[in-house]
């Protein structure tokens, strides 16, 4: 079947139109950005925390080869329950990839970004990667094109990247010091030779930094991903953050190492631990002084499809796509409608937030409330920025911190849905026990509903279940609960240290 091309009218609606973002989106994370940058990120679920509640991404796995080896990667391992970078179920040709993107665009109208992120390195497979981008930039100009690379082949690819309307490039930079690099990269493949250890790491670092500066010069947004490896680069990543910011990176995403023996990776087999939630947050906070930090990354598979917290890849395998009968014209009309609806919702939300900020500013002048301690709350959501997931169906919880200065998103914690987990999750631990462990440190869990059974164990673990804010906007609900806690005297004030002049 001849694939369609999205027309200009659809493009405008798909980009959210003037109503939503050119007139002043107040996504807190983005409000300080110039308008032309906000236009690039407002519907990119990775580059905007707000956008990830509304918009979806997909990856096409067209790039099987890699030109380096990382100690945390083993692309041979595949499992449909597995979710980590480098893992895919089927490698596609560029033609298959284009077909898949058009089918997903027709079925998931929220999908706004196509990324190529593996399973190897996209720029180590330039023909396949650029053939896919070339075709899609013509057929689906309303879809943002995104690429994620280790950076080794980046400088020689920048010219080609800038030709294809690719506004978003992620470089995984785990170090700027070759001695640290030698502990992460056993080898790189460079100019037809395998180069080992420190020497290879030094070349990789130089290429990454050069590529980053070249992209920044051309106005292409660069996100830097770093894998936090305790004892290897954890103390080094604040320096990485500072360096990449100075070279023009837009966003820094510090992700936890995933290393299990069954993955067959060097780190997995060596028992290298990943960071705890607290260690990760502490490092992200330490980096955030200098840098916009991404905290909502889900460490997607290289063939992921859907909202960031979900993976609908199994609905879009090539054999299923071949059997689909798609009315592309109707689907594209639906796509435009959905995007316009999201734009309206965001505009209403922006206006409500602006009004509330004004009210708080006025009240703040009149009241002199004592300082209150921060509280972590877990939220069950299916997207849309509202509390709309049953406790027992949640496979992940978003974590927010409420404090006297407002609400901030901290990250997410994955679990096994309580209602589907059976007695155990395979490792002897019950689904509820796993959730309780993952929610450690949280004092409230907000969900659309919570059953009688988990209520007691949650309370016993010091986590108050709360189903009273179903379908409310997440941040409003978190603030409301925080206020209830304050009124109930549950937020004992921290001692205020008076600074005296020397
Ligand atoms: Fe994919 Fe990466 Fe583009 Fe996003 S993912 S290529 S920037 S469209 Fe996003 Fe997935 Fe994290 Fe990557 S959540 S792993 S940061
Ligand atoms: Fe694996 Fe990516 Fe590292 Fe290559 S760059 S070894 S694909 S994680």
Short mmCIF file of C-alpha atoms and ligand atoms in Angstrom, two decimals:
data_model
loop_
_atom_site.label_atom_id
_atom_site.label_comp_id
_atom_site.label_asym_id
_atom_site.label_seq_id
_atom_site.Cartn_x
_atom_site.Cartn_y
_atom_site.Cartn_z
CA UNK A 1 0.00 0.00 0.00
CA UNK A 2 1.20 3.53 -0.81
CA UNK A 3 1.98 5.31 2.44
CA UNK A 4 0.56 8.81 2.92
CA UNK A 5 2.26 12.11 3.59
CA UNK A 6 0.99 14.32 6.42
CA UNK A 7 -0.28 17.59 5.00
CA UNK A 8 0.58 21.06 6.23
CA UNK A 9 -2.74 21.64 8.02
CA UNK A 10 -2.22 18.50 10.00
CA UNK A 11 1.29 19.54 10.81
CA UNK A 12 0.16 22.76 12.40
CA UNK A 13 -2.39 21.01 14.58
CA UNK A 14 0.09 18.30 15.42
CA UNK A 15 2.59 20.81 16.71
CA UNK A 16 0.02 22.12 19.13
CA UNK A 17 -0.64 25.32 17.17
CA UNK A 18 -0.20 28.84 18.44
CA UNK A 19 -2.82 28.44 21.15
CA UNK A 20 -0.78 26.05 23.22
CA UNK A 21 2.82 27.06 23.16
CA UNK A 22 3.75 30.06 21.14
CA UNK A 23 1.57 32.04 23.49
CA UNK A 24 3.43 31.21 26.61
CA UNK A 25 3.61 27.66 27.86
CA UNK A 26 4.38 27.77 31.53
CA UNK A 27 5.76 24.29 31.88
CA UNK A 28 7.93 25.19 34.87
CA UNK A 29 10.86 23.25 33.47
CA UNK A 30 10.69 25.20 30.21
CA UNK A 31 9.37 28.63 31.04
CA UNK A 32 12.83 30.18 31.13
CA UNK A 33 13.63 28.99 27.60
CA UNK A 34 13.50 31.12 24.47
CA UNK A 35 10.39 30.58 22.37
CA UNK A 36 12.16 28.82 19.47
CA UNK A 37 13.59 26.21 21.89
CA UNK A 38 10.27 25.69 23.61
CA UNK A 39 8.71 25.06 20.19
CA UNK A 40 11.24 22.26 19.71
CA UNK A 41 10.66 20.58 23.05
CA UNK A 42 7.03 21.18 24.05
CA UNK A 43 5.80 17.90 22.56
CA UNK A 44 8.97 15.86 22.98
CA UNK A 45 8.34 13.45 25.86
CA UNK A 46 12.02 13.19 26.78
CA UNK A 47 13.01 16.85 26.49
CA UNK A 48 10.01 18.14 28.49
CA UNK A 49 8.82 16.61 31.74
CA UNK A 50 5.33 18.02 31.16
CA UNK A 51 5.18 16.61 27.62
CA UNK A 52 5.83 13.09 28.86
CA UNK A 53 2.41 13.02 30.50
CA UNK A 54 0.74 13.65 27.12
CA UNK A 55 2.95 12.58 24.23
CA UNK A 56 4.51 9.29 23.20
CA UNK A 57 7.72 8.26 21.44
CA UNK A 58 8.70 5.28 19.42
CA UNK A 59 12.02 3.75 18.48
CA UNK A 60 12.79 1.76 15.34
CA UNK A 61 15.56 -0.77 15.71
CA UNK A 62 17.41 -0.32 12.41
CA UNK A 63 20.97 -0.09 13.77
CA UNK A 64 22.35 -3.49 14.87
CA UNK A 65 26.11 -2.80 14.86
CA UNK A 66 28.13 -0.93 17.44
CA UNK A 67 31.60 0.57 17.30
CA UNK A 68 32.44 0.39 21.00
CA UNK A 69 31.87 -1.95 23.92
CA UNK A 70 30.37 -0.74 27.18
CA UNK A 71 30.65 -2.90 30.28
CA UNK A 72 26.89 -2.55 30.87
CA UNK A 73 25.71 -3.74 27.46
CA UNK A 74 24.87 -7.11 25.97
CA UNK A 75 22.72 -6.80 22.88
CA UNK A 76 22.25 -10.57 22.56
CA UNK A 77 19.92 -10.71 25.51
CA UNK A 78 16.27 -10.30 24.65
CA UNK A 79 13.18 -10.79 26.75
CA UNK A 80 9.81 -9.17 26.22
CA UNK A 81 9.67 -8.38 29.92
CA UNK A 82 13.06 -6.77 29.78
CA UNK A 83 13.33 -3.04 29.49
CA UNK A 84 16.72 -1.51 29.05
CA UNK A 85 18.63 0.16 26.24
CA UNK A 86 20.17 -2.08 23.61
CA UNK A 87 17.43 -4.68 23.77
CA UNK A 88 15.07 -5.38 20.83
CA UNK A 89 12.83 -8.15 19.53
CA UNK A 90 13.38 -7.64 15.78
CA UNK A 91 15.83 -5.58 13.73
CA UNK A 92 14.11 -3.72 10.88
CA UNK A 93 15.13 -2.58 7.42
CA UNK A 94 14.63 1.15 6.76
CA UNK A 95 11.57 0.32 4.61
CA UNK A 96 10.02 -1.73 7.42
CA UNK A 97 10.84 1.02 9.88
CA UNK A 98 9.03 3.66 7.82
CA UNK A 99 6.00 1.40 7.50
CA UNK A 100 6.01 0.81 11.24
CA UNK A 101 6.25 4.53 12.06
CA UNK A 102 3.29 5.34 9.82
CA UNK A 103 1.25 2.51 11.37
CA UNK A 104 2.04 3.64 14.91
CA UNK A 105 1.31 7.29 14.02
CA UNK A 106 -2.09 6.16 12.79
CA UNK A 107 -2.85 4.09 15.88
CA UNK A 108 -1.26 6.17 18.63
CA UNK A 109 -2.09 9.80 17.82
CA UNK A 110 -0.03 11.00 20.80
CA UNK A 111 3.17 9.71 19.16
CA UNK A 112 5.19 12.80 18.22
CA UNK A 113 8.80 11.58 18.23
CA UNK A 114 10.63 8.89 16.31
CA UNK A 115 13.98 7.96 17.80
CA UNK A 116 16.72 5.69 16.54
CA UNK A 117 18.55 4.38 19.56
CA UNK A 118 19.94 1.02 18.61
CA UNK A 119 20.11 -1.80 19.35
CA UNK A 120 23.70 -0.86 18.44
CA UNK A 121 24.86 2.66 17.66
CA UNK A 122 22.81 4.52 15.01
CA UNK A 123 25.85 6.35 13.66
CA UNK A 124 27.82 3.12 13.35
CA UNK A 125 25.05 2.13 10.89
CA UNK A 126 24.84 5.37 8.91
CA UNK A 127 23.23 4.02 5.72
CA UNK A 128 20.34 2.37 7.56
CA UNK A 129 19.88 5.24 9.99
CA UNK A 130 19.94 8.02 7.42
CA UNK A 131 17.80 6.12 4.91
CA UNK A 132 15.13 5.89 7.62
CA UNK A 133 15.42 9.55 8.58
CA UNK A 134 15.45 10.68 4.93
CA UNK A 135 12.23 8.88 4.12
CA UNK A 136 10.49 9.95 7.30
CA UNK A 137 11.44 13.60 7.04
CA UNK A 138 9.54 13.59 3.73
CA UNK A 139 6.63 11.36 4.66
CA UNK A 140 5.97 12.49 8.22
CA UNK A 141 7.27 16.03 8.67
CA UNK A 142 5.13 16.48 11.79
CA UNK A 143 7.11 13.79 13.63
CA UNK A 144 10.23 14.96 15.41
CA UNK A 145 13.32 12.92 14.56
CA UNK A 146 15.67 12.02 17.34
CA UNK A 147 18.85 10.00 17.57
CA UNK A 148 20.87 8.62 20.43
CA UNK A 149 24.57 7.81 19.99
CA UNK A 150 27.71 6.94 21.88
CA UNK A 151 29.35 9.82 19.97
CA UNK A 152 32.34 8.01 18.44
CA UNK A 153 31.17 8.64 14.86
CA UNK A 154 29.37 11.88 15.66
CA UNK A 155 31.67 14.55 14.20
CA UNK A 156 31.62 12.95 10.73
CA UNK A 157 27.81 12.62 10.93
CA UNK A 158 26.85 16.14 12.01
CA UNK A 159 26.49 17.47 8.47
CA UNK A 160 24.17 14.62 7.48
CA UNK A 161 22.16 14.93 10.71
CA UNK A 162 21.52 18.60 10.12
CA UNK A 163 20.19 17.84 6.60
CA UNK A 164 17.33 15.69 7.88
CA UNK A 165 15.53 18.04 10.17
CA UNK A 166 16.95 16.26 13.21
CA UNK A 167 16.66 18.68 16.08
CA UNK A 168 17.36 16.32 18.96
CA UNK A 169 20.54 14.34 19.51
CA UNK A 170 21.42 12.40 22.62
CA UNK A 171 25.05 11.56 23.35
CA UNK A 172 25.83 9.07 26.09
CA UNK A 173 28.77 10.58 27.93
CA UNK A 174 29.80 8.69 31.04
CA UNK A 175 33.09 10.48 31.65
CA UNK A 176 35.44 13.20 30.50
CA UNK A 177 38.49 11.52 32.01
CA UNK A 178 40.12 8.61 30.08
CA UNK A 179 41.14 6.92 33.35
CA UNK A 180 37.48 6.68 34.32
CA UNK A 181 36.61 5.72 30.74
CA UNK A 182 39.02 2.78 30.83
CA UNK A 183 36.88 1.24 33.59
CA UNK A 184 33.69 1.55 31.48
CA UNK A 185 34.83 0.86 27.89
CA UNK A 186 37.08 -2.17 27.33
CA UNK A 187 37.56 -1.22 23.65
CA UNK A 188 36.47 0.93 20.76
CA UNK A 189 36.65 0.18 17.03
CA UNK A 190 38.37 3.12 15.37
CA UNK A 191 39.80 3.47 11.87
CA UNK A 192 39.59 -0.29 11.27
CA UNK A 193 41.40 -1.13 14.49
CA UNK A 194 40.31 -2.23 17.91
CA UNK A 195 41.79 0.15 20.47
CA UNK A 196 41.81 -1.01 24.04
CA UNK A 197 41.43 0.62 27.45
CA UNK A 198 42.54 4.15 28.25
CA UNK A 199 43.68 4.93 24.70
CA UNK A 200 40.30 3.98 23.27
CA UNK A 201 38.45 5.88 25.98
CA UNK A 202 40.49 9.02 25.26
CA UNK A 203 39.53 8.91 21.56
CA UNK A 204 35.87 8.34 22.42
CA UNK A 205 35.83 11.29 24.84
CA UNK A 206 37.48 13.57 22.30
CA UNK A 207 34.98 12.61 19.59
CA UNK A 208 32.02 13.07 21.96
CA UNK A 209 33.13 16.55 23.00
CA UNK A 210 33.90 17.58 19.44
CA UNK A 211 30.52 16.31 18.20
CA UNK A 212 28.69 18.05 21.03
CA UNK A 213 30.26 21.41 20.21
CA UNK A 214 29.51 20.98 16.47
CA UNK A 215 25.85 20.22 17.14
CA UNK A 216 25.49 23.12 19.56
CA UNK A 217 27.00 25.45 16.93
CA UNK A 218 24.27 24.41 14.51
CA UNK A 219 21.49 24.98 17.03
CA UNK A 220 20.66 21.25 17.34
CA UNK A 221 19.49 20.41 20.87
CA UNK A 222 21.80 18.01 22.64
CA UNK A 223 20.81 15.90 25.58
CA UNK A 224 23.59 14.08 27.40
CA UNK A 225 22.80 10.72 28.96
CA UNK A 226 25.15 9.42 31.65
CA UNK A 227 24.98 6.05 33.34
CA UNK A 228 25.69 6.37 37.06
CA UNK A 229 28.02 3.53 38.05
CA UNK A 230 28.75 3.64 41.78
CA UNK A 231 32.45 3.52 42.56
CA UNK A 232 33.34 4.09 38.90
CA UNK A 233 31.99 7.45 37.75
CA UNK A 234 29.52 8.57 40.43
CA UNK A 235 31.89 11.14 41.89
CA UNK A 236 32.92 12.25 38.42
CA UNK A 237 29.49 12.98 36.92
CA UNK A 238 29.04 16.45 38.43
CA UNK A 239 32.20 17.40 36.52
CA UNK A 240 30.77 15.78 33.36
CA UNK A 241 27.61 17.84 33.84
CA UNK A 242 29.62 21.05 34.17
CA UNK A 243 31.75 20.31 31.09
CA UNK A 244 28.88 19.34 28.77
CA UNK A 245 26.87 22.36 29.85
CA UNK A 246 29.81 24.60 29.02
CA UNK A 247 29.95 23.00 25.54
CA UNK A 248 26.28 23.76 24.91
CA UNK A 249 24.32 20.67 26.03
CA UNK A 250 20.66 21.44 26.72
CA UNK A 251 19.72 18.69 29.15
CA UNK A 252 21.51 16.12 31.31
CA UNK A 253 19.98 12.74 32.05
CA UNK A 254 21.77 10.78 34.78
CA UNK A 255 20.42 7.23 34.70
CA UNK A 256 21.06 4.36 37.11
CA UNK A 257 23.21 1.44 35.99
CA UNK A 258 21.13 -1.65 35.25
CA UNK A 259 23.31 -4.70 35.88
CA UNK A 260 21.95 -8.16 36.62
CA UNK A 261 23.95 -11.39 36.19
CA UNK A 262 21.26 -12.81 33.85
CA UNK A 263 21.90 -9.97 31.36
CA UNK A 264 25.35 -11.43 30.75
CA UNK A 265 27.03 -8.03 30.85
CA UNK A 266 30.48 -7.54 32.36
CA UNK A 267 29.10 -5.44 35.20
CA UNK A 268 26.19 -7.85 35.73
CA UNK A 269 28.50 -10.83 36.00
CA UNK A 270 30.96 -8.94 38.20
CA UNK A 271 28.20 -8.00 40.66
CA UNK A 272 28.67 -4.27 40.08
CA UNK A 273 25.78 -2.63 41.97
CA UNK A 274 23.61 0.17 40.59
CA UNK A 275 22.80 3.22 42.71
CA UNK A 276 19.92 3.38 45.20
CA UNK A 277 17.04 5.80 44.55
CA UNK A 278 18.52 8.13 47.16
CA UNK A 279 22.03 8.04 45.65
CA UNK A 280 20.64 8.77 42.19
CA UNK A 281 18.52 11.67 43.41
CA UNK A 282 21.42 13.12 45.37
CA UNK A 283 23.64 13.11 42.30
CA UNK A 284 20.89 14.55 40.08
CA UNK A 285 20.40 17.34 42.64
CA UNK A 286 24.16 17.95 42.76
CA UNK A 287 24.26 18.29 38.95
CA UNK A 288 21.14 20.43 38.71
CA UNK A 289 22.75 23.65 39.90
CA UNK A 290 24.47 23.96 36.55
CA UNK A 291 22.14 22.07 34.31
CA UNK A 292 18.56 21.24 33.28
CA UNK A 293 18.18 17.71 34.58
CA UNK A 294 15.96 15.02 33.10
CA UNK A 295 14.42 12.90 35.83
CA UNK A 296 11.69 11.05 33.94
CA UNK A 297 13.80 8.76 31.73
CA UNK A 298 12.52 5.16 31.55
CA UNK A 299 15.66 3.67 29.97
CA UNK A 300 13.68 2.46 27.00
CA UNK A 301 14.29 -0.52 24.80
CA UNK A 302 15.61 0.25 21.34
CA UNK A 303 12.20 -0.77 19.90
CA UNK A 304 9.96 0.85 22.52
CA UNK A 305 6.57 2.21 21.47
CA UNK A 306 4.15 4.33 23.48
CA UNK A 307 4.15 6.72 26.41
CA UNK A 308 7.45 6.67 28.32
CA UNK A 309 6.09 4.53 31.13
CA UNK A 310 4.57 1.92 28.82
CA UNK A 311 5.79 -0.32 26.04
CA UNK A 312 3.31 -1.27 23.32
CA UNK A 313 5.94 -2.74 21.01
CA UNK A 314 4.26 -6.15 20.95
CA UNK A 315 1.16 -4.59 19.33
CA UNK A 316 3.30 -3.39 16.41
CA UNK A 317 5.45 -6.30 15.33
CA UNK A 318 5.96 -6.39 11.54
CA UNK A 319 3.68 -9.40 11.06
CA UNK A 320 0.87 -7.57 12.88
CA UNK A 321 1.49 -4.38 10.89
CA UNK A 322 1.29 -6.33 7.61
CA UNK A 323 -2.18 -7.52 8.65
CA UNK A 324 -3.44 -4.07 9.70
CA UNK A 325 -5.96 -2.30 7.53
CA UNK A 326 -5.38 1.37 8.17
CA UNK A 327 -7.49 4.25 6.91
CA UNK A 328 -4.62 6.75 6.96
CA UNK A 329 -6.76 9.71 6.02
CA UNK A 330 -9.13 9.17 8.95
CA UNK A 331 -6.22 8.39 11.24
CA UNK A 332 -4.44 11.64 10.42
CA UNK A 333 -7.62 13.64 11.07
CA UNK A 334 -7.90 11.90 14.44
CA UNK A 335 -4.24 12.66 15.11
CA UNK A 336 -4.78 16.35 14.49
CA UNK A 337 -7.86 16.36 16.75
CA UNK A 338 -6.03 14.65 19.60
CA UNK A 339 -3.12 17.09 19.39
CA UNK A 340 -5.49 20.05 19.36
CA UNK A 341 -7.27 18.62 22.42
CA UNK A 342 -3.95 18.23 24.27
CA UNK A 343 -3.04 21.80 23.30
CA UNK A 344 -6.32 23.05 24.81
CA UNK A 345 -5.77 21.04 28.01
CA UNK A 346 -2.27 22.40 28.39
CA UNK A 347 -3.46 25.93 27.83
CA UNK A 348 -6.11 25.59 30.55
CA UNK A 349 -3.53 24.06 32.86
CA UNK A 350 -1.08 26.86 32.16
CA UNK A 351 -3.70 29.49 32.93
CA UNK A 352 -4.69 27.75 36.19
CA UNK A 353 -1.05 27.47 37.21
CA UNK A 354 -0.39 31.13 36.46
CA UNK A 355 -3.46 32.17 38.50
CA UNK A 356 -2.35 29.99 41.40
CA UNK A 357 1.19 31.37 41.33
CA UNK A 358 -0.25 34.86 41.55
CA UNK A 359 -2.50 33.88 44.48
CA UNK A 360 0.36 32.22 46.35
CA UNK A 361 2.49 35.32 45.80
CA UNK A 362 -0.25 37.51 47.28
CA UNK A 363 -0.90 35.16 50.23
CA UNK A 364 2.79 34.72 50.77
CA UNK A 365 3.08 38.38 51.54
CA UNK A 366 0.30 38.18 54.13
CA UNK A 367 1.14 34.96 55.93
CA UNK A 368 4.18 34.02 57.88
CA UNK A 369 3.92 30.25 58.08
CA UNK A 370 6.68 28.30 59.77
CA UNK A 371 9.03 26.30 57.52
CA UNK A 372 7.74 22.80 56.83
CA UNK A 373 9.69 19.67 56.00
CA UNK A 374 9.57 18.16 52.51
CA UNK A 375 7.42 15.06 51.96
CA UNK A 376 7.73 12.45 49.21
CA UNK A 377 4.50 11.24 47.62
CA UNK A 378 4.04 8.44 45.10
CA UNK A 379 1.46 8.88 42.34
CA UNK A 380 -0.26 6.27 40.16
CA UNK A 381 -1.08 7.65 36.72
CA UNK A 382 -1.75 6.42 33.20
CA UNK A 383 -0.81 9.83 31.74
CA UNK A 384 -2.56 13.09 31.03
CA UNK A 385 -1.03 14.66 34.15
CA UNK A 386 -3.84 13.36 36.37
CA UNK A 387 -4.25 10.69 39.05
CA UNK A 388 -6.06 8.02 37.06
CA UNK A 389 -4.50 4.66 37.90
CA UNK A 390 -5.68 2.05 40.39
CA UNK A 391 -3.02 1.20 43.01
CA UNK A 392 -3.18 -2.47 42.08
CA UNK A 393 -2.74 -1.84 38.34
CA UNK A 394 0.24 0.48 38.57
CA UNK A 395 3.49 -0.87 37.13
CA UNK A 396 5.29 2.30 38.15
CA UNK A 397 4.75 5.27 40.46
CA UNK A 398 5.83 8.84 39.82
CA UNK A 399 7.54 10.39 42.82
CA UNK A 400 6.93 14.01 43.77
CA UNK A 401 8.41 16.05 46.57
CA UNK A 402 6.11 18.59 48.23
CA UNK A 403 7.64 21.30 50.36
CA UNK A 404 7.03 24.85 51.50
CA UNK A 405 8.33 26.04 48.15
CA UNK A 406 6.00 23.92 45.98
CA UNK A 407 5.99 20.57 44.22
CA UNK A 408 8.79 19.05 42.18
CA UNK A 409 9.04 15.86 40.21
CA UNK A 410 11.78 13.57 41.51
CA UNK A 411 11.63 10.44 39.38
CA UNK A 412 9.78 7.17 39.00
CA UNK A 413 9.91 3.76 40.64
CA UNK A 414 9.04 0.60 38.78
CA UNK A 415 7.15 -2.26 40.38
CA UNK A 416 4.97 -5.25 39.59
CA UNK A 417 1.23 -4.47 39.45
CA UNK A 418 -0.20 -5.73 42.73
CA UNK A 419 -3.33 -7.15 41.05
CA UNK A 420 -1.29 -9.12 38.48
CA UNK A 421 1.67 -10.08 40.58
CA UNK A 422 0.27 -13.27 42.11
CA UNK A 423 1.88 -14.36 45.31
CA UNK A 424 5.43 -13.63 44.23
CA UNK A 425 7.24 -11.78 41.44
CA UNK A 426 9.57 -14.63 40.68
CA UNK A 427 12.24 -13.88 43.24
CA UNK A 428 10.28 -14.95 46.29
CA UNK A 429 9.12 -11.44 47.05
CA UNK A 430 5.40 -10.68 46.79
CA UNK A 431 4.24 -7.93 44.41
CA UNK A 432 3.03 -5.91 47.37
CA UNK A 433 6.34 -6.33 49.22
CA UNK A 434 8.19 -5.19 46.13
CA UNK A 435 5.96 -2.11 45.86
CA UNK A 436 6.46 -1.32 49.55
CA UNK A 437 10.21 -1.61 49.10
CA UNK A 438 10.19 0.59 46.00
CA UNK A 439 8.09 3.22 47.74
CA UNK A 440 10.43 3.46 50.72
CA UNK A 441 10.76 7.07 51.82
CA UNK A 442 7.30 8.05 50.50
CA UNK A 443 4.68 9.06 53.08
CA UNK A 444 1.61 9.07 50.82
CA UNK A 445 0.53 7.13 47.75
CA UNK A 446 -2.07 8.85 45.57
CA UNK A 447 -4.11 6.69 43.21
CA UNK A 448 -7.58 6.60 41.68
CA UNK A 449 -8.54 3.67 43.92
CA UNK A 450 -6.89 1.38 46.40
CA UNK A 451 -8.26 -1.92 47.65
CA UNK A 452 -8.81 -2.97 51.24
CA UNK A 453 -6.06 -5.60 51.27
CA UNK A 454 -2.98 -3.43 50.58
CA UNK A 455 -4.32 -0.62 52.78
CA UNK A 456 -3.08 -2.07 56.07
CA UNK A 457 0.44 -3.04 54.88
CA UNK A 458 0.85 0.39 53.27
CA UNK A 459 -0.10 2.15 56.52
CA UNK A 460 2.12 -0.18 58.51
CA UNK A 461 5.02 0.82 56.22
CA UNK A 462 4.32 4.49 56.96
CA UNK A 463 2.75 5.15 53.53
CA UNK A 464 -0.75 6.65 53.70
CA UNK A 465 -2.93 5.36 50.84
CA UNK A 466 -5.12 8.09 49.36
CA UNK A 467 -7.79 7.61 46.69
CA UNK A 468 -9.56 10.90 47.32
CA UNK A 469 -8.00 12.85 44.49
CA UNK A 470 -8.93 10.64 41.54
CA UNK A 471 -8.82 12.46 38.18
CA UNK A 472 -7.30 15.56 39.74
CA UNK A 473 -4.18 17.20 38.31
CA UNK A 474 -1.18 15.56 39.98
CA UNK A 475 0.56 18.65 41.28
CA UNK A 476 -2.70 20.16 42.62
CA UNK A 477 -3.48 16.95 44.47
CA UNK A 478 0.03 16.65 45.92
CA UNK A 479 -0.15 20.23 47.15
CA UNK A 480 -3.66 19.69 48.60
CA UNK A 481 -2.49 16.63 50.56
CA UNK A 482 0.57 18.50 51.75
CA UNK A 483 -1.66 21.31 52.99
CA UNK A 484 -3.88 18.76 54.80
CA UNK A 485 -0.77 17.37 56.48
CA UNK A 486 0.31 20.86 57.48
CA UNK A 487 -3.09 21.66 58.99
CA UNK A 488 -3.07 18.31 60.83
CA UNK A 489 0.31 19.20 62.35
CA UNK A 490 2.14 16.39 60.52
CA UNK A 491 4.85 18.63 59.11
CA UNK A 492 6.89 19.56 62.11
CA UNK A 493 8.92 22.64 61.35
CA UNK A 494 12.62 22.32 60.84
CA UNK A 495 14.62 24.64 63.08
CA UNK A 496 15.25 27.85 61.26
CA UNK A 497 18.90 28.77 61.49
CA UNK A 498 19.31 32.49 61.77
CA UNK A 499 22.30 33.70 59.82
CA UNK A 500 24.11 36.42 61.72
CA UNK A 501 26.28 38.96 60.08
CA UNK A 502 29.93 38.35 60.83
FE1 LIG B 1 14.24 7.97 22.11
FE2 LIG B 1 16.13 9.05 23.44
FE3 LIG B 1 15.01 10.39 21.52
FE4 LIG B 1 13.72 9.96 23.76
S1 LIG B 1 14.31 7.88 24.55
S2 LIG B 1 16.17 8.55 21.26
S3 LIG B 1 15.56 11.17 23.53
S4 LIG B 1 12.93 9.65 21.73
FE5 LIG B 1 13.92 9.19 26.53
FE6 LIG B 1 13.92 6.59 26.54
FE7 LIG B 1 15.24 7.92 28.41
FE8 LIG B 1 16.12 7.89 25.96
S5 LIG B 1 13.04 7.94 28.09
S6 LIG B 1 15.96 6.15 27.24
S7 LIG B 1 15.92 9.67 27.29
FE1 LIG B 2 25.82 -1.20 23.82
FE2 LIG B 2 25.20 1.31 23.18
FE3 LIG B 2 27.46 0.80 24.52
FE4 LIG B 2 27.21 0.10 21.93
S1 LIG B 2 27.21 2.19 22.78
S2 LIG B 2 28.04 -1.16 23.58
S3 LIG B 2 25.02 -0.49 21.85
S4 LIG B 2 25.32 0.50 25.26
#
